[in-house]
mmCIF file of C-alpha atoms and ligand atoms in Angstrom:
data_model
loop_
_atom_site.group_PDB
_atom_site.id
_atom_site.type_symbol
_atom_site.label_atom_id
_atom_site.label_comp_id
_atom_site.label_asym_id
_atom_site.label_seq_id
_atom_site.Cartn_x
_atom_site.Cartn_y
_atom_site.Cartn_z
ATOM 1 C CA MET Z 1 -7.855 -11.522 -1.585
ATOM 2 C CA LEU Z 2 -9.104 -10.251 1.778
ATOM 3 C CA LEU Z 3 -9.196 -6.498 1.084
ATOM 4 C CA GLU Z 4 -9.974 -6.064 -2.608
ATOM 5 C CA GLY Z 5 -10.825 -2.425 -3.418
ATOM 6 C CA ARG Z 6 -10.348 -1.128 0.149
ATOM 7 C CA LYS Z 7 -8.840 2.326 0.744
ATOM 8 C CA ALA Z 8 -6.403 2.437 3.628
ATOM 9 C CA ILE Z 9 -4.071 4.657 5.633
ATOM 10 C CA VAL Z 10 -1.298 3.133 7.749
ATOM 11 C CA THR Z 11 0.495 5.542 10.092
ATOM 12 C CA GLY Z 12 4.191 5.151 10.861
ATOM 13 C CA ALA Z 13 4.511 2.926 7.802
ATOM 14 C CA SER Z 14 8.171 3.490 6.944
ATOM 15 C CA SER Z 15 9.451 0.623 9.123
ATOM 16 C CA GLY Z 16 8.574 -2.389 11.249
ATOM 17 C CA ILE Z 17 4.955 -3.402 11.771
ATOM 18 C CA GLY Z 18 3.576 -0.401 9.841
ATOM 19 C CA LYS Z 19 5.589 -1.135 6.719
ATOM 20 C CA ALA Z 20 4.824 -4.876 6.841
ATOM 21 C CA THR Z 21 1.137 -4.020 7.279
ATOM 22 C CA ALA Z 22 1.090 -1.636 4.314
ATOM 23 C CA LEU Z 23 2.700 -4.317 2.122
ATOM 24 C CA ARG Z 24 0.253 -6.955 3.353
ATOM 25 C CA LEU Z 25 -2.837 -4.755 2.881
ATOM 26 C CA ALA Z 26 -1.696 -4.006 -0.677
ATOM 27 C CA ALA Z 27 -1.077 -7.699 -1.341
ATOM 28 C CA GLU Z 28 -4.676 -8.302 -0.198
ATOM 29 C CA GLY Z 29 -5.966 -5.815 -2.786
ATOM 30 C CA ALA Z 30 -6.151 -2.522 -0.840
ATOM 31 C CA GLN Z 31 -4.945 0.888 -2.015
ATOM 32 C CA VAL Z 32 -2.637 2.136 0.704
ATOM 33 C CA CYS Z 33 -1.423 5.528 1.915
ATOM 34 C CA LEU Z 34 1.815 5.034 3.844
ATOM 35 C CA ASN Z 35 2.287 7.811 6.368
ATOM 36 C CA TYR Z 36 5.857 8.591 7.393
ATOM 37 C CA TYR Z 37 7.133 10.970 10.057
ATOM 38 C CA SER Z 38 10.358 12.649 8.935
ATOM 39 C CA ASP Z 39 12.871 12.910 6.111
ATOM 40 C CA ASN Z 40 14.780 10.040 7.749
ATOM 41 C CA ASP Z 41 11.698 7.855 7.372
ATOM 42 C CA LYS Z 42 10.870 8.887 3.807
ATOM 43 C CA PRO Z 43 13.119 6.305 2.028
ATOM 44 C CA GLY Z 44 11.470 3.388 3.886
ATOM 45 C CA ALA Z 45 7.996 4.540 2.865
ATOM 46 C CA LYS Z 46 9.018 5.327 -0.733
ATOM 47 C CA GLN Z 47 10.670 1.930 -1.118
ATOM 48 C CA ALA Z 48 7.455 0.192 0.005
ATOM 49 C CA VAL Z 49 5.403 2.320 -2.428
ATOM 50 C CA LYS Z 50 7.711 1.174 -5.242
ATOM 51 C CA GLU Z 51 7.432 -2.448 -4.161
ATOM 52 C CA ILE Z 52 3.627 -2.214 -4.162
ATOM 53 C CA ALA Z 53 3.562 -0.539 -7.600
ATOM 54 C CA LYS Z 54 5.898 -3.229 -8.973
ATOM 55 C CA ALA Z 55 3.416 -5.872 -7.821
ATOM 56 C CA GLY Z 56 0.614 -4.005 -9.642
ATOM 57 C CA GLY Z 57 -0.852 -2.234 -6.609
ATOM 58 C CA HIS Z 58 -1.568 1.428 -5.849
ATOM 59 C CA ALA Z 59 0.124 3.209 -2.944
ATOM 60 C CA ILE Z 60 1.236 6.700 -1.986
ATOM 61 C CA ALA Z 61 3.529 8.025 0.747
ATOM 62 C CA LEU Z 62 2.571 11.124 2.777
ATOM 63 C CA GLN Z 63 4.520 12.903 5.496
ATOM 64 C CA ALA Z 64 2.686 13.785 8.709
ATOM 65 C CA ASP Z 65 3.339 13.993 12.429
ATOM 66 C CA VAL Z 66 0.303 12.182 13.832
ATOM 67 C CA GLY Z 67 0.502 14.317 16.960
ATOM 68 C CA ARG Z 68 -0.193 17.521 14.997
ATOM 69 C CA GLU Z 69 -3.815 18.258 14.237
ATOM 70 C CA ASP Z 70 -3.171 20.164 10.989
ATOM 71 C CA ASP Z 71 -0.880 17.371 9.716
ATOM 72 C CA VAL Z 72 -3.535 14.729 10.399
ATOM 73 C CA THR Z 73 -6.304 16.719 8.717
ATOM 74 C CA ARG Z 74 -4.094 17.075 5.641
ATOM 75 C CA LEU Z 75 -3.092 13.371 5.705
ATOM 76 C CA VAL Z 76 -6.647 12.061 5.852
ATOM 77 C CA SER Z 77 -8.089 14.463 3.290
ATOM 78 C CA ARG Z 78 -5.262 13.916 0.795
ATOM 79 C CA ALA Z 79 -5.433 10.131 1.078
ATOM 80 C CA ALA Z 80 -9.218 10.170 0.697
ATOM 81 C CA SER Z 81 -9.111 12.410 -2.365
ATOM 82 C CA GLU Z 82 -6.357 10.263 -3.967
ATOM 83 C CA PHE Z 83 -8.339 7.039 -3.461
ATOM 84 C CA GLY Z 84 -11.892 8.419 -3.653
ATOM 85 C CA GLY Z 85 -12.686 7.614 -0.021
ATOM 86 C CA LEU Z 86 -11.287 5.914 3.067
ATOM 87 C CA ASP Z 87 -12.519 2.719 4.692
ATOM 88 C CA LEU Z 88 -9.546 1.461 6.693
ATOM 89 C CA LEU Z 89 -7.269 3.245 9.159
ATOM 90 C CA VAL Z 90 -4.377 1.488 10.897
ATOM 91 C CA ASN Z 91 -3.156 3.624 13.809
ATOM 92 C CA ASN Z 92 0.331 2.150 14.069
ATOM 93 C CA ALA Z 93 2.714 5.065 14.754
ATOM 94 C CA GLY Z 94 4.275 4.736 18.193
ATOM 95 C CA ILE Z 95 7.380 5.465 20.230
ATOM 96 C CA GLU Z 96 8.884 4.350 23.531
ATOM 97 C CA ASN Z 97 11.915 4.956 25.724
ATOM 98 C CA GLN Z 98 12.903 3.675 29.132
ATOM 99 C CA VAL Z 99 12.822 6.247 31.944
ATOM 100 C CA ALA Z 100 12.256 5.764 35.665
ATOM 101 C CA LEU Z 101 8.997 7.364 36.746
ATOM 102 C CA ILE Z 102 10.542 9.850 39.188
ATOM 103 C CA GLU Z 103 13.099 10.942 36.604
ATOM 104 C CA MET Z 104 10.673 11.358 33.713
ATOM 105 C CA PRO Z 105 10.628 14.918 32.359
ATOM 106 C CA LEU Z 106 7.165 16.238 31.521
ATOM 107 C CA ALA Z 107 8.297 16.731 27.921
ATOM 108 C CA THR Z 108 9.141 13.005 27.619
ATOM 109 C CA TRP Z 109 5.762 12.001 29.043
ATOM 110 C CA GLU Z 110 3.958 14.404 26.718
ATOM 111 C CA ARG Z 111 5.870 13.307 23.610
ATOM 112 C CA VAL Z 112 4.915 9.640 24.069
ATOM 113 C CA LEU Z 113 1.289 10.412 24.923
ATOM 114 C CA ARG Z 114 1.008 12.858 22.028
ATOM 115 C CA THR Z 115 2.305 10.364 19.478
ATOM 116 C CA ASN Z 116 0.804 7.110 20.747
ATOM 117 C CA LEU Z 117 -2.578 8.251 22.093
ATOM 118 C CA THR Z 118 -3.389 11.760 20.848
ATOM 119 C CA GLY Z 119 -2.089 10.772 17.392
ATOM 120 C CA ALA Z 120 -4.418 7.770 17.288
ATOM 121 C CA PHE Z 121 -7.329 9.928 18.492
ATOM 122 C CA LEU Z 122 -6.757 12.602 15.827
ATOM 123 C CA CYS Z 123 -6.494 10.062 13.002
ATOM 124 C CA LEU Z 124 -9.524 8.150 14.304
ATOM 125 C CA ARG Z 125 -11.579 11.345 14.567
ATOM 126 C CA GLU Z 126 -10.781 12.499 11.033
ATOM 127 C CA ALA Z 127 -11.209 9.033 9.486
ATOM 128 C CA ALA Z 128 -14.460 8.419 11.390
ATOM 129 C CA LYS Z 129 -16.059 11.506 9.825
ATOM 130 C CA LEU Z 130 -15.637 9.912 6.379
ATOM 131 C CA MET Z 131 -16.546 6.407 7.538
ATOM 132 C CA ILE Z 132 -19.755 7.548 9.254
ATOM 133 C CA ALA Z 133 -20.794 9.376 6.085
ATOM 134 C CA ALA Z 134 -20.107 6.188 4.064
ATOM 135 C CA LYS Z 135 -21.789 4.028 6.756
ATOM 136 C CA SER Z 136 -18.824 1.616 6.833
ATOM 137 C CA GLY Z 137 -15.197 1.397 7.801
ATOM 138 C CA VAL Z 138 -12.666 -0.220 10.118
ATOM 139 C CA VAL Z 139 -10.146 1.337 12.480
ATOM 140 C CA VAL Z 140 -7.338 -0.871 13.835
ATOM 141 C CA ASN Z 141 -5.107 0.503 16.572
ATOM 142 C CA VAL Z 142 -1.756 -1.204 17.063
ATOM 143 C CA SER Z 143 -1.654 -1.129 20.854
ATOM 144 C CA SER Z 144 0.524 -3.610 22.770
ATOM 145 C CA VAL Z 145 0.374 -6.247 25.465
ATOM 146 C CA HIS Z 146 1.200 -3.162 27.555
ATOM 147 C CA GLU Z 147 -2.393 -2.038 27.183
ATOM 148 C CA PHE Z 148 -2.862 -4.445 30.135
ATOM 149 C CA ILE Z 149 0.639 -5.558 31.334
ATOM 150 C CA PRO Z 150 2.399 -2.956 33.516
ATOM 151 C CA TRP Z 151 6.057 -2.364 32.552
ATOM 152 C CA PRO Z 152 8.425 -0.618 34.977
ATOM 153 C CA GLY Z 153 10.382 2.148 33.275
ATOM 154 C CA TYR Z 154 7.639 2.703 30.703
ATOM 155 C CA ALA Z 155 4.862 4.510 32.624
ATOM 156 C CA HIS Z 156 4.234 6.901 29.729
ATOM 157 C CA TYR Z 157 4.157 4.079 27.147
ATOM 158 C CA CYS Z 158 1.839 1.864 29.247
ATOM 159 C CA SER Z 159 -0.445 4.828 29.943
ATOM 160 C CA SER Z 160 -0.665 5.557 26.223
ATOM 161 C CA LYS Z 161 -1.434 1.934 25.347
ATOM 162 C CA GLY Z 162 -3.897 1.553 28.239
ATOM 163 C CA GLY Z 163 -5.552 4.746 26.990
ATOM 164 C CA LEU Z 164 -5.813 3.205 23.534
ATOM 165 C CA LYS Z 165 -7.818 0.329 25.022
ATOM 166 C CA LEU Z 166 -10.608 2.553 26.364
ATOM 167 C CA LEU Z 167 -10.434 4.858 23.361
ATOM 168 C CA MET Z 168 -11.017 1.808 21.154
ATOM 169 C CA GLU Z 169 -13.829 0.434 23.332
ATOM 170 C CA THR Z 170 -15.607 3.776 23.560
ATOM 171 C CA ALA Z 171 -15.210 4.515 19.855
ATOM 172 C CA ALA Z 172 -16.462 1.008 19.027
ATOM 173 C CA ARG Z 173 -19.697 1.699 20.908
ATOM 174 C CA GLU Z 174 -20.087 5.201 19.536
ATOM 175 C CA LEU Z 175 -19.452 4.234 15.904
ATOM 176 C CA ALA Z 176 -21.157 0.821 15.743
ATOM 177 C CA PRO Z 177 -24.567 2.321 14.819
ATOM 178 C CA SER Z 178 -22.845 3.848 11.766
ATOM 179 C CA GLY Z 179 -21.422 0.492 10.635
ATOM 180 C CA VAL Z 180 -17.860 1.339 11.687
ATOM 181 C CA ARG Z 181 -15.767 -1.246 13.582
ATOM 182 C CA VAL Z 182 -12.912 -0.311 15.936
ATOM 183 C CA VAL Z 183 -10.434 -2.899 17.254
ATOM 184 C CA ASN Z 184 -6.982 -3.102 18.815
ATOM 185 C CA VAL Z 185 -4.238 -5.503 17.774
ATOM 186 C CA ALA Z 186 -1.860 -6.014 20.707
ATOM 187 C CA PRO Z 187 1.555 -7.390 19.740
ATOM 188 C CA GLY Z 188 3.985 -8.925 22.232
ATOM 189 C CA ALA Z 189 7.742 -8.720 21.582
ATOM 190 C CA ILE Z 190 8.275 -8.257 17.856
ATOM 191 C CA MET Z 191 11.576 -7.982 15.923
ATOM 192 C CA THR Z 192 11.420 -4.378 14.688
ATOM 193 C CA PRO Z 193 13.513 -1.200 15.048
ATOM 194 C CA ILE Z 194 11.696 -0.274 18.298
ATOM 195 C CA ASN Z 195 13.454 -3.303 19.846
ATOM 196 C CA GLU Z 196 16.854 -2.546 18.258
ATOM 197 C CA ARG Z 197 18.650 -2.365 21.618
ATOM 198 C CA LEU Z 198 17.184 -5.691 22.715
ATOM 199 C CA LEU Z 199 18.080 -7.401 19.430
ATOM 200 C CA GLU Z 200 21.676 -6.176 19.754
ATOM 201 C CA HIS Z 201 22.024 -7.920 23.148
ATOM 202 C CA PRO Z 202 21.435 -11.672 22.715
ATOM 203 C CA LYS Z 203 21.392 -12.284 26.501
ATOM 204 C CA GLU Z 204 18.554 -9.795 27.004
ATOM 205 C CA GLU Z 205 16.746 -11.171 23.958
ATOM 206 C CA HIS Z 206 17.001 -14.659 25.475
ATOM 207 C CA THR Z 207 15.504 -13.388 28.757
ATOM 208 C CA VAL Z 208 12.549 -12.003 26.796
ATOM 209 C CA GLU Z 209 12.173 -15.256 24.862
ATOM 210 C CA GLU Z 210 11.895 -17.103 28.179
ATOM 211 C CA GLU Z 211 8.777 -15.019 28.872
ATOM 212 C CA ILE Z 212 7.133 -16.289 25.675
ATOM 213 C CA PRO Z 213 5.527 -19.759 25.639
ATOM 214 C CA LEU Z 214 6.196 -20.122 21.881
ATOM 215 C CA GLY Z 215 9.875 -19.465 22.719
ATOM 216 C CA ARG Z 216 10.620 -16.736 20.187
ATOM 217 C CA MET Z 217 9.937 -13.126 19.329
ATOM 218 C CA GLY Z 218 7.381 -12.473 16.607
ATOM 219 C CA SER Z 219 7.869 -10.969 13.157
ATOM 220 C CA ALA Z 220 6.277 -7.800 11.800
ATOM 221 C CA GLU Z 221 4.653 -9.953 9.103
ATOM 222 C CA GLU Z 222 2.886 -12.069 11.731
ATOM 223 C CA VAL Z 223 1.309 -8.924 13.204
ATOM 224 C CA ALA Z 224 0.461 -7.644 9.714
ATOM 225 C CA GLY Z 225 -1.406 -10.902 8.984
ATOM 226 C CA ALA Z 226 -3.581 -10.415 12.074
ATOM 227 C CA ILE Z 227 -4.309 -6.789 11.114
ATOM 228 C CA ALA Z 228 -5.283 -7.789 7.564
ATOM 229 C CA TRP Z 229 -7.671 -10.419 8.886
ATOM 230 C CA VAL Z 230 -9.319 -8.252 11.522
ATOM 231 C CA ALA Z 231 -9.736 -5.454 8.947
ATOM 232 C CA SER Z 232 -11.399 -7.792 6.458
ATOM 233 C CA ALA Z 233 -15.007 -8.878 6.009
ATOM 234 C CA GLU Z 234 -14.005 -12.201 7.612
ATOM 235 C CA ALA Z 235 -14.078 -10.274 10.907
ATOM 236 C CA ASP Z 236 -17.272 -8.312 10.233
ATOM 237 C CA TYR Z 237 -18.754 -9.280 13.620
ATOM 238 C CA VAL Z 238 -15.630 -8.287 15.581
ATOM 239 C CA THR Z 239 -15.624 -4.868 17.237
ATOM 240 C CA GLY Z 240 -14.662 -3.303 20.558
ATOM 241 C CA THR Z 241 -12.069 -5.906 21.441
ATOM 242 C CA THR Z 242 -8.340 -6.587 21.400
ATOM 243 C CA LEU Z 243 -6.687 -9.290 19.312
ATOM 244 C CA VAL Z 244 -3.497 -10.299 21.143
ATOM 245 C CA VAL Z 245 -0.593 -11.456 18.940
ATOM 246 C CA ASP Z 246 2.115 -12.320 21.469
ATOM 247 C CA GLY Z 247 3.170 -15.989 21.274
ATOM 248 C CA GLY Z 248 1.442 -16.454 24.632
ATOM 249 C CA MET Z 249 3.486 -13.786 26.481
ATOM 250 C CA SER Z 250 0.432 -12.533 28.353
ATOM 251 C CA LEU Z 251 -0.096 -15.981 29.915
ATOM 252 C CA TYR Z 252 2.671 -15.122 32.429
ATOM 253 C CA PRO Z 253 4.692 -18.326 31.747
ATOM 254 C CA LYS Z 254 7.000 -17.739 34.739
ATOM 255 C CA PHE Z 255 4.099 -17.823 37.168
ATOM 256 C CA VAL Z 256 4.063 -21.170 39.033
HETATM 257 P P1 LIG P 301 9.117 1.113 14.559
HETATM 258 O O1 LIG P 301 9.959 2.026 15.374
HETATM 259 O O2 LIG P 301 9.705 0.451 13.369
HETATM 260 O O3 LIG P 301 7.788 1.853 14.089
HETATM 261 C C1 LIG P 301 7.265 3.026 14.652
HETATM 262 C C2 LIG P 301 6.922 3.962 13.521
HETATM 263 O O4 LIG P 301 6.236 5.099 14.037
HETATM 264 C C3 LIG P 301 8.170 4.470 12.801
HETATM 265 O O5 LIG P 301 8.008 4.259 11.418
HETATM 266 C C4 LIG P 301 8.209 5.940 13.151
HETATM 267 O O6 LIG P 301 8.758 6.758 12.139
HETATM 268 C C5 LIG P 301 6.726 6.234 13.328
HETATM 269 N N1 LIG P 301 6.477 7.457 14.102
HETATM 270 C C6 LIG P 301 7.054 7.852 15.254
HETATM 271 N N2 LIG P 301 6.573 9.052 15.625
HETATM 272 C C7 LIG P 301 5.657 9.413 14.679
HETATM 273 C C8 LIG P 301 4.818 10.543 14.496
HETATM 274 N N3 LIG P 301 4.803 11.552 15.393
HETATM 275 N N4 LIG P 301 4.039 10.590 13.391
HETATM 276 C C9 LIG P 301 4.034 9.587 12.486
HETATM 277 N N5 LIG P 301 4.805 8.490 12.607
HETATM 278 C C10 LIG P 301 5.596 8.401 13.699
HETATM 279 O O7 LIG P 301 8.597 0.003 15.584
HETATM 280 P P2 LIG P 301 7.357 -1.000 15.480
HETATM 281 O O8 LIG P 301 7.622 -2.090 16.422
HETATM 282 O O9 LIG P 301 7.053 -1.332 14.088
HETATM 283 O O10 LIG P 301 6.179 -0.128 16.121
HETATM 284 C C11 LIG P 301 4.916 0.040 15.518
HETATM 285 C C12 LIG P 301 3.837 0.036 16.586
HETATM 286 O O11 LIG P 301 3.796 -1.242 17.197
HETATM 287 C C13 LIG P 301 4.068 1.061 17.719
HETATM 288 O O12 LIG P 301 2.831 1.664 18.051
HETATM 289 C C14 LIG P 301 4.534 0.175 18.873
HETATM 290 O O13 LIG P 301 4.227 0.736 20.119
HETATM 291 C C15 LIG P 301 3.741 -1.083 18.597
HETATM 292 N N6 LIG P 301 4.243 -2.291 19.230
HETATM 293 C C16 LIG P 301 5.476 -2.803 18.906
HETATM 294 C C17 LIG P 301 5.921 -3.953 19.506
HETATM 295 C C18 LIG P 301 7.248 -4.561 19.245
HETATM 296 O O14 LIG P 301 7.677 -5.423 20.025
HETATM 297 N N7 LIG P 301 7.952 -4.190 18.176
HETATM 298 C C19 LIG P 301 5.068 -4.683 20.460
HETATM 299 C C20 LIG P 301 3.819 -4.030 20.742
HETATM 300 C C21 LIG P 301 3.423 -2.893 20.133
HETATM 301 C C1 LIG P 302 7.199 -2.782 23.052
HETATM 302 C C2 LIG P 302 8.368 -3.685 22.848
HETATM 303 C C3 LIG P 302 8.344 -4.855 23.835
HETATM 304 C C4 LIG P 302 7.000 -5.533 23.785
HETATM 305 C C5 LIG P 302 6.867 -6.626 24.833
HETATM 306 C C6 LIG P 302 5.932 -3.581 23.034
HETATM 307 O O1 LIG P 302 4.845 -2.753 23.264
HETATM 308 O O2 LIG P 302 7.164 -1.822 22.002
HETATM 309 O O3 LIG P 302 9.570 -2.935 23.013
HETATM 310 O O4 LIG P 302 9.348 -5.797 23.483
HETATM 311 O O5 LIG P 302 5.973 -4.594 24.003
HETATM 312 O O6 LIG P 302 7.254 -6.190 26.120
#
């Protein structure tokens, strides 16, 4: 097992990539705290906790809005006291919606930045305090190919993911002397609830698939596998970089 005895938090773990990651980390031997956002998300997180317990693992579910400082402080300290420490944080929580730049209300911009970037910063800051004291730990941010590919209609989302790239690189430098690694995993188009609208329109889905050299969207489990590997000792010399998991999407297949 890749992560025997590790103590992990996964944010936004009630669905999609976060839930698949929590299940995979547990299957690799980690104790996992599944963070969920709201009452609507609670059943997804609780069901995963049950599944992990049934397989003989140890998991808990904790509510928190990653964009609220007091919520994050509570999340990290409760997870660490439950497990007796924290050595892996997966900053996965994220949201998006399509809005033309000139029509984007400030509140919409701020909501996406607060969740995707400020949320990752707050969790990273709180987790890093414990990891520095323990002189080891790994932080994995689930960014996106949109940390480097511009996407019309998603200026707030791209700004948040681009921000995650330099946050990761800066944190990697700052924390390396304390034995803490920081990396991004950048998925391409993955079949999860965030892409619900796309998956309900086969024509649009096909257009996206044409942008992917491997010819298909990815699964949450395929992203979870990459996160488990990069979090493990197998990747002990990997820090300050982005692992792209996109079926080749970022190779711009339509460019001739
Ligand atoms: P999803 O919608 O299933 O997952 C997002 C999760 O974030 C949900 O569980 C949601 O409850 C949670 N969340 C939202 N606001 C939150 C908050 N304030 N506090 C705590 N949790 C909150 O979709 P998916 O695809 O699993 O998304 C996970 C991450 O992967 C996101 O950061 C997304 O940007 C990223 N991503 C997804 C891709 C895809 O094609 N599905 C591709 C690239 C990146
Ligand atoms: C977005 C998805 C999109 C993918 C590829 C992700 O960051 O969340 O909605 O399909 O990038 O464009």
